[in-house]
Amino acid sequence: MNLSKSVSKHNFYSFLMHAVFLALAKNFMDVDTIIPSMLIESGGSSIHIGVLTAIMLGGSSFTQLFFSPYLQNKNFKKKYLLLGINSRIASLAGLSLFLFFSLSLSSDARILFIFILITIFSFSGAFANISYTDILGKSVLPDSRKSFFSISQVLTGSGVLISAFFARRVLMSRQFPENYTFMLLIAAVFLGLASVGFWRIKETVASGYKIKGLKAFLDAIRWEIQSNSKLRYYLGFVNTLGISVAIFPFLILYAKENFQVGSSEIGRFLIFKVTGVVVTGMLLFLISKRIRYRYLLYSSVLLTLFIPLFVMALNSSSGFFCVFIVGGIVYSLYSISINGVLLEVSDNQNRALYTGIAGAGNILPALFPISAGWIIKAYGFNTFFIIFMAVVTSSLFFIYKLHCTK
């Protein structure tokens, strides 16, 4: 069945509905500020931060490679999308309940339970993302996609900005662990409302590309990587520039260790990051039809390199607001680009497969946070920042070779 304009429009708004409520939830479960801060308050170290960051960012996406063979063979994927998001809701609610009764436990037990529930939360998100990408690609017409990503950034950014102030007040209103208990409970409620948007989606176009068995799946991966040079370079820049979104938990650790920042400052950092996301999303929405993804990626590289250079020059926490504003800009640029480029290098028949293959591009983003925790503990933050900048700089080669046409 072909995708009509009316169905595409219906799905466009359904995806936006999900995006808005997800935005309201994000600040209460922010992986760059709230979750790392919660882990540190529970007794976590730089090693713990590195491992948890690897699970949340790189590791969860890498698991898409294993989910992809199963989901690729499903013509319609809406029920698997709902399974993924409902699992995320349950894990957040469970973590909230656990934290409420966690004071009687040792810090090691708290950290263990946090790892288990955040792993479920992250991996179920990876499972859902394959279906999300496939359904979005075949349920919204191509000429509406870039507008979707841009207007989504504007609307969700506005929602995030509003909720950031409430998140900061909740964070400051009570002591640990009650403040994080309420934060995660609110996030679970908003994520539940976001799932309504997925229930409304009309999945009318079937996915026709089938894979039989593990060997056939591995052969398909090998063939696609060999035959599609854009896919190879896409994996290259995801492997390198992808670590740009992994630095923020370590910036929180840096601020706590060097400037003894508390919940109030963490809440401010969150607001500054959101401000960067909102402003960037609005600007990109206005110029979305006149700018190519490659220029967004180049801008993301330059701004990412600015962050560690600026941090190393700081003498107090007062300048951190600039770091997180720039971080919000980088997050926005990278998020829009990585999703848009993946849709460009794939098609309706192989998109779920490509989403799984893209998970392989998260090998370095998955390993880097783990090694970063060890590097920081053994050699300090300055060494970590230098290695970080070297990896990000190498992404320029892959972006140049990608030659995005849109």
Coordinates of C-alpha atoms in Angstrom, one line a residue:
M1 CA 0.0 0.0 0.0
N2 CA 1.3 3.4 -0.9
L3 CA 1.7 6.2 1.6
S4 CA -0.8 9.0 1.0
K5 CA -0.3 12.6 2.0
S6 CA -3.1 12.5 4.5
V7 CA -1.7 9.4 6.3
S8 CA 1.8 11.0 6.2
K9 CA 0.4 14.2 7.7
H10 CA -1.4 12.2 10.4
N11 CA 1.8 10.3 11.3
F12 CA 3.8 13.6 11.2
Y13 CA 1.7 14.9 14.0
S14 CA 1.7 11.6 15.9
F15 CA 5.5 11.6 15.9
L16 CA 5.5 15.2 17.0
M17 CA 3.2 14.4 19.9
H18 CA 5.6 11.7 21.0
A19 CA 8.5 14.1 20.6
V20 CA 6.9 16.8 22.8
F21 CA 6.1 14.6 25.7
L22 CA 9.4 12.8 25.4
A23 CA 11.0 16.3 25.6
L24 CA 9.1 17.0 28.8
A25 CA 10.4 13.7 30.2
K26 CA 14.0 14.2 29.2
N27 CA 15.0 16.8 31.8
F28 CA 13.9 14.5 34.6
M29 CA 16.0 11.7 33.3
D30 CA 18.8 13.6 31.5
V31 CA 21.7 11.2 30.7
D32 CA 24.2 14.1 30.6
T33 CA 23.4 15.7 34.0
I34 CA 20.7 14.0 36.1
I35 CA 21.7 10.3 35.8
P36 CA 25.4 10.9 36.3
S37 CA 24.8 13.2 39.2
M38 CA 22.4 10.6 40.8
L39 CA 25.2 7.9 40.4
I40 CA 27.8 10.2 42.0
E41 CA 25.4 10.9 44.9
S42 CA 25.0 7.2 45.3
G43 CA 28.7 6.7 45.7
G44 CA 29.9 6.3 42.1
S45 CA 33.4 7.0 40.9
S46 CA 34.9 8.1 37.5
I47 CA 35.0 4.4 36.6
H48 CA 31.3 3.9 37.3
I49 CA 30.5 7.1 35.3
G50 CA 32.5 5.7 32.4
V51 CA 30.8 2.3 32.4
L52 CA 27.3 3.8 32.8
T53 CA 27.9 6.4 30.1
A54 CA 29.0 3.6 27.8
I55 CA 25.8 1.7 28.5
M56 CA 23.5 4.7 28.0
L57 CA 25.2 6.1 24.9
G58 CA 27.3 3.7 22.9
G59 CA 26.5 0.3 24.3
S60 CA 22.7 0.6 24.0
S61 CA 23.0 1.6 20.3
F62 CA 25.5 -1.2 19.7
T63 CA 22.9 -3.7 20.8
Q64 CA 20.8 -2.6 17.8
L65 CA 23.1 -4.8 15.7
F66 CA 21.7 -7.8 17.5
F67 CA 18.0 -6.7 17.6
S68 CA 18.1 -5.8 13.9
P69 CA 18.0 -9.4 12.4
Y70 CA 14.8 -10.2 14.3
L71 CA 13.0 -6.9 13.6
Q72 CA 14.1 -6.7 9.9
N73 CA 12.0 -9.7 9.1
K74 CA 8.8 -8.1 10.6
N75 CA 6.7 -6.3 7.9
F76 CA 5.0 -4.1 10.5
K77 CA 6.9 -3.0 13.6
K78 CA 4.5 -0.8 15.6
K79 CA 3.9 -3.4 18.3
Y80 CA 7.7 -3.8 18.8
L81 CA 8.0 0.0 19.1
L82 CA 5.4 0.0 21.8
L83 CA 7.1 -2.9 23.6
G84 CA 10.3 -1.0 23.7
I85 CA 8.9 2.3 25.1
N86 CA 6.7 0.4 27.7
S87 CA 9.8 -1.3 28.9
R88 CA 11.5 2.0 29.3
I89 CA 8.5 3.3 31.3
A90 CA 8.6 0.3 33.6
S91 CA 12.4 0.6 34.3
L92 CA 12.1 4.3 35.2
A93 CA 9.2 3.6 37.5
G94 CA 11.1 0.7 39.1
L95 CA 14.3 2.9 39.6
S96 CA 12.2 5.6 41.2
L97 CA 10.6 3.1 43.6
F98 CA 14.0 1.5 44.4
L99 CA 15.7 4.9 45.2
F100 CA 12.9 5.8 47.6
F101 CA 13.9 2.7 49.8
S102 CA 17.6 2.7 49.0
L103 CA 19.0 4.6 52.1
S104 CA 19.1 1.3 54.0
L105 CA 21.4 -0.2 51.4
S106 CA 25.1 0.1 51.0
S107 CA 26.5 2.3 48.2
D108 CA 27.6 -0.8 46.3
A109 CA 24.1 -2.2 46.3
R110 CA 22.6 1.1 45.2
I111 CA 25.1 1.3 42.3
L112 CA 24.4 -2.3 41.3
F113 CA 20.6 -1.7 41.1
I114 CA 21.1 1.6 39.2
F115 CA 23.2 -0.2 36.7
I116 CA 20.7 -3.0 36.2
L117 CA 17.7 -0.7 35.7
I118 CA 19.5 1.8 33.6
T119 CA 20.7 -1.0 31.4
I120 CA 17.1 -2.2 30.9
F121 CA 16.1 1.4 30.2
S122 CA 18.9 1.9 27.6
F123 CA 18.6 -1.4 25.8
S124 CA 14.9 -1.2 25.5
G125 CA 15.4 2.2 23.9
A126 CA 17.8 0.7 21.4
F127 CA 15.2 -2.0 20.6
A128 CA 12.5 0.6 20.1
N129 CA 14.8 2.8 18.0
I130 CA 15.0 0.3 15.2
S131 CA 11.3 0.2 14.8
Y132 CA 11.0 4.0 15.3
T133 CA 13.5 4.7 12.5
D134 CA 11.9 2.2 10.1
I135 CA 8.3 3.5 10.7
L136 CA 9.3 7.1 10.5
G137 CA 11.2 6.5 7.2
K138 CA 8.2 4.8 5.5
S139 CA 5.3 6.6 7.2
V140 CA 6.4 10.2 6.6
L141 CA 7.0 11.5 3.1
P142 CA 10.6 12.3 2.2
D143 CA 10.0 16.0 1.6
S144 CA 8.7 16.3 5.1
R145 CA 11.5 14.6 7.0
K146 CA 14.0 17.4 7.4
S147 CA 11.1 19.7 8.4
F148 CA 10.1 17.1 11.0
F149 CA 13.5 16.9 12.6
S150 CA 13.8 20.7 12.7
I151 CA 10.3 21.5 14.0
S152 CA 10.7 18.6 16.4
Q153 CA 13.8 20.4 17.8
V154 CA 11.8 23.6 18.2
L155 CA 8.8 22.1 19.9
T156 CA 10.6 19.7 22.0
G157 CA 13.2 22.3 22.8
S158 CA 10.5 24.6 24.1
G159 CA 9.0 21.8 26.1
V160 CA 12.4 20.9 27.5
L161 CA 13.1 24.5 28.4
I162 CA 9.9 24.8 30.3
S163 CA 10.4 21.5 32.1
A164 CA 14.0 22.3 32.9
F165 CA 12.9 24.9 35.4
F166 CA 10.5 22.5 37.0
A167 CA 13.2 19.8 37.1
R168 CA 15.6 22.1 38.8
R169 CA 13.0 23.0 41.4
V170 CA 12.3 19.3 42.1
L171 CA 16.0 18.6 42.3
M172 CA 16.5 21.3 44.8
S173 CA 13.3 20.8 46.8
R174 CA 14.5 17.6 48.6
Q175 CA 17.6 15.8 49.6
F176 CA 19.0 12.6 48.0
P177 CA 17.4 10.1 47.3
E178 CA 13.9 11.7 47.5
N179 CA 14.7 14.3 44.9
Y180 CA 15.8 11.7 42.3
T181 CA 12.8 9.5 43.2
F182 CA 10.4 12.2 42.2
M183 CA 12.4 13.2 39.2
L184 CA 12.3 9.7 37.7
L185 CA 8.6 9.2 38.6
I186 CA 7.7 12.4 36.7
A187 CA 9.8 11.1 33.8
A188 CA 7.9 7.8 33.7
V189 CA 4.6 9.6 33.6
F190 CA 5.6 11.9 30.8
L191 CA 7.1 9.0 28.9
G192 CA 3.8 7.2 29.3
L193 CA 2.0 10.2 27.7
A194 CA 4.6 10.2 24.9
S195 CA 3.7 6.6 24.1
V196 CA 0.2 7.7 23.1
G197 CA 1.7 9.3 20.0
F198 CA 3.0 5.9 19.0
W199 CA -0.4 4.3 19.5
R200 CA -1.8 6.8 17.0
I201 CA 0.6 6.0 14.2
K202 CA -0.8 4.4 11.0
E203 CA 1.8 2.0 9.7
T204 CA 0.4 1.4 6.2
V205 CA 3.6 0.4 4.3
A206 CA 5.2 -3.0 4.9
S207 CA 8.9 -3.6 5.0
G208 CA 9.8 -6.0 2.2
Y209 CA 13.4 -6.9 2.8
K210 CA 13.9 -10.3 4.6
I211 CA 16.9 -11.9 6.2
K212 CA 16.9 -15.7 6.9
G213 CA 19.3 -16.8 9.6
L214 CA 22.4 -15.3 11.2
K215 CA 24.7 -16.2 8.3
A216 CA 22.5 -14.4 5.9
F217 CA 22.3 -11.4 8.2
L218 CA 26.1 -11.2 8.5
D219 CA 26.4 -11.6 4.7
A220 CA 23.9 -8.8 4.2
I221 CA 25.9 -6.5 6.5
R222 CA 29.1 -7.3 4.7
W223 CA 27.5 -6.7 1.3
E224 CA 25.9 -3.4 2.3
I225 CA 29.2 -2.0 3.8
Q226 CA 31.1 -3.1 0.7
S227 CA 28.6 -1.8 -1.8
N228 CA 27.6 1.5 -0.2
S229 CA 30.5 3.9 0.4
K230 CA 28.2 6.4 2.1
L231 CA 27.4 3.8 4.7
R232 CA 31.1 3.2 5.4
Y233 CA 31.8 6.9 5.9
Y234 CA 28.6 7.2 8.0
L235 CA 30.0 4.5 10.3
G236 CA 33.3 6.3 10.4
F237 CA 31.9 9.7 11.5
V238 CA 29.5 8.0 14.0
N239 CA 32.5 6.2 15.5
T240 CA 34.5 9.4 15.9
L241 CA 32.2 12.4 16.2
G242 CA 29.8 10.1 18.2
I243 CA 31.9 10.6 21.3
S244 CA 31.0 14.3 21.4
V245 CA 27.8 13.5 23.3
A246 CA 29.6 11.3 25.7
I247 CA 31.7 14.1 27.3
F248 CA 29.0 15.7 29.4
P249 CA 28.8 13.2 32.3
F250 CA 32.6 13.7 32.7
L251 CA 32.1 17.5 32.8
I252 CA 29.7 17.0 35.6
L253 CA 32.3 14.9 37.4
Y254 CA 34.9 17.6 36.7
A255 CA 32.7 20.3 38.1
K256 CA 31.9 18.3 41.2
E257 CA 35.5 17.4 41.9
N258 CA 37.1 20.7 41.1
F259 CA 34.4 23.3 42.1
Q260 CA 32.2 21.2 44.4
V261 CA 29.0 22.1 42.6
G262 CA 25.7 21.0 44.1
S263 CA 22.1 20.2 43.0
S264 CA 21.4 23.9 42.3
E265 CA 24.3 24.2 39.9
I266 CA 23.5 20.9 38.2
G267 CA 20.0 22.3 37.6
R268 CA 21.4 25.4 36.0
F269 CA 23.7 23.4 33.8
L270 CA 20.6 21.5 32.5
I271 CA 18.8 24.8 31.7
F272 CA 21.9 26.1 29.8
K273 CA 22.2 23.0 27.8
V274 CA 18.5 23.1 26.9
T275 CA 18.8 26.8 25.9
G276 CA 21.4 25.8 23.4
V277 CA 19.2 23.0 22.0
V278 CA 16.2 25.3 21.7
V279 CA 18.0 28.2 20.0
T280 CA 19.7 25.9 17.5
G281 CA 16.5 24.0 16.7
M282 CA 14.7 27.2 16.0
L283 CA 17.5 28.5 13.7
L284 CA 17.7 25.2 11.8
F285 CA 14.0 25.0 11.4
L286 CA 14.1 28.4 9.6
I287 CA 16.9 27.4 7.3
S288 CA 16.3 23.6 7.0
K289 CA 15.7 23.7 3.3
R290 CA 18.9 25.7 2.5
I291 CA 21.5 23.9 4.6
R292 CA 23.2 20.5 4.1
Y293 CA 23.8 17.9 6.7
R294 CA 27.6 18.1 6.1
Y295 CA 27.7 21.7 7.2
L296 CA 25.9 20.8 10.4
L297 CA 28.4 18.1 11.0
Y298 CA 31.4 20.4 10.4
S299 CA 29.9 22.9 12.8
S300 CA 29.4 20.2 15.4
V301 CA 33.1 19.2 15.2
L302 CA 34.4 22.8 15.7
L303 CA 32.1 23.5 18.6
T304 CA 32.9 20.1 20.2
L305 CA 36.6 21.0 20.1
F306 CA 35.9 24.3 21.8
I307 CA 34.4 22.6 24.9
P308 CA 37.5 20.9 26.4
L309 CA 39.7 23.9 25.5
F310 CA 37.4 26.2 27.3
V311 CA 37.0 23.9 30.4
M312 CA 40.8 23.6 30.8
A313 CA 41.0 27.4 31.0
L314 CA 38.3 27.8 33.7
N315 CA 39.2 28.8 37.2
S316 CA 35.7 28.5 38.7
S317 CA 32.3 27.0 38.0
S318 CA 30.9 30.4 36.8
G319 CA 32.0 29.8 33.3
F320 CA 30.4 26.4 33.0
F321 CA 27.2 28.0 31.7
C322 CA 28.9 28.6 28.4
V323 CA 30.1 25.0 28.2
F324 CA 26.6 23.7 28.5
I325 CA 25.1 26.2 26.1
V326 CA 27.6 25.1 23.5
G327 CA 27.0 21.5 24.5
G328 CA 23.3 22.0 23.8
I329 CA 24.1 23.3 20.3
V330 CA 26.4 20.3 19.6
Y331 CA 23.7 17.9 20.8
S332 CA 21.1 19.5 18.5
L333 CA 23.4 19.6 15.5
Y334 CA 24.5 16.0 15.9
S335 CA 21.0 14.6 16.7
I336 CA 19.5 16.2 13.6
S337 CA 22.4 15.2 11.4
I338 CA 22.8 11.6 12.4
N339 CA 19.1 10.8 12.0
G340 CA 18.8 12.7 8.7
V341 CA 22.0 11.1 7.1
L342 CA 20.9 7.6 8.1
L343 CA 17.6 8.2 6.3
E344 CA 19.5 9.5 3.3
V345 CA 21.9 6.5 3.0
S346 CA 19.1 3.9 3.4
D347 CA 15.7 3.2 1.9
N348 CA 12.3 1.7 2.9
Q349 CA 13.5 -1.9 2.2
N350 CA 16.7 -1.9 4.2
R351 CA 16.2 0.8 6.8
A352 CA 15.8 -1.5 9.8
L353 CA 19.0 -3.4 8.7
Y354 CA 20.9 -0.1 8.3
T355 CA 19.8 1.0 11.8
G356 CA 21.2 -2.2 13.2
I357 CA 24.4 -1.7 11.2
A358 CA 24.6 1.8 12.4
G359 CA 24.8 0.3 15.9
A360 CA 28.2 -1.0 14.9
G361 CA 29.3 2.6 14.5
N362 CA 28.9 2.9 18.2
I363 CA 31.8 0.6 19.0
L364 CA 34.1 3.6 19.9
P365 CA 31.4 5.6 21.6
A366 CA 30.7 2.5 23.7
L367 CA 34.3 1.8 24.6
F368 CA 35.5 5.4 25.0
P369 CA 33.6 6.3 28.2
I370 CA 34.9 3.1 29.9
S371 CA 38.5 4.0 28.9
A372 CA 37.9 7.6 29.8
G373 CA 37.0 6.7 33.4
W374 CA 40.3 4.9 33.7
I375 CA 42.3 7.6 31.9
I376 CA 40.9 10.3 34.2
K377 CA 41.6 8.2 37.3
A378 CA 45.2 7.3 36.2
Y379 CA 46.3 10.4 34.3
G380 CA 43.9 13.2 35.0
F381 CA 41.3 15.3 33.1
N382 CA 43.8 17.1 30.8
T383 CA 45.1 13.9 29.2
F384 CA 41.5 12.8 28.7
F385 CA 40.6 16.1 27.0
I386 CA 43.5 15.8 24.6
I387 CA 42.7 12.3 23.5
F388 CA 39.0 13.3 23.2
M389 CA 39.9 16.2 20.8
A390 CA 42.2 14.0 18.7
V391 CA 39.4 11.5 18.1
V392 CA 36.8 14.2 17.3
T393 CA 39.2 15.9 14.8
S394 CA 39.6 12.6 12.9
S395 CA 35.9 12.7 12.1
L396 CA 36.5 15.5 9.6
F397 CA 37.9 13.0 7.1
F398 CA 34.7 10.9 7.1
I399 CA 32.4 13.9 7.0
Y400 CA 34.3 15.2 3.9
K401 CA 34.1 11.8 2.2
L402 CA 30.4 11.4 3.0
H403 CA 29.3 14.0 0.4
C404 CA 25.7 14.5 1.7
T405 CA 23.5 15.8 -1.0
K406 CA 20.7 17.0 1.3

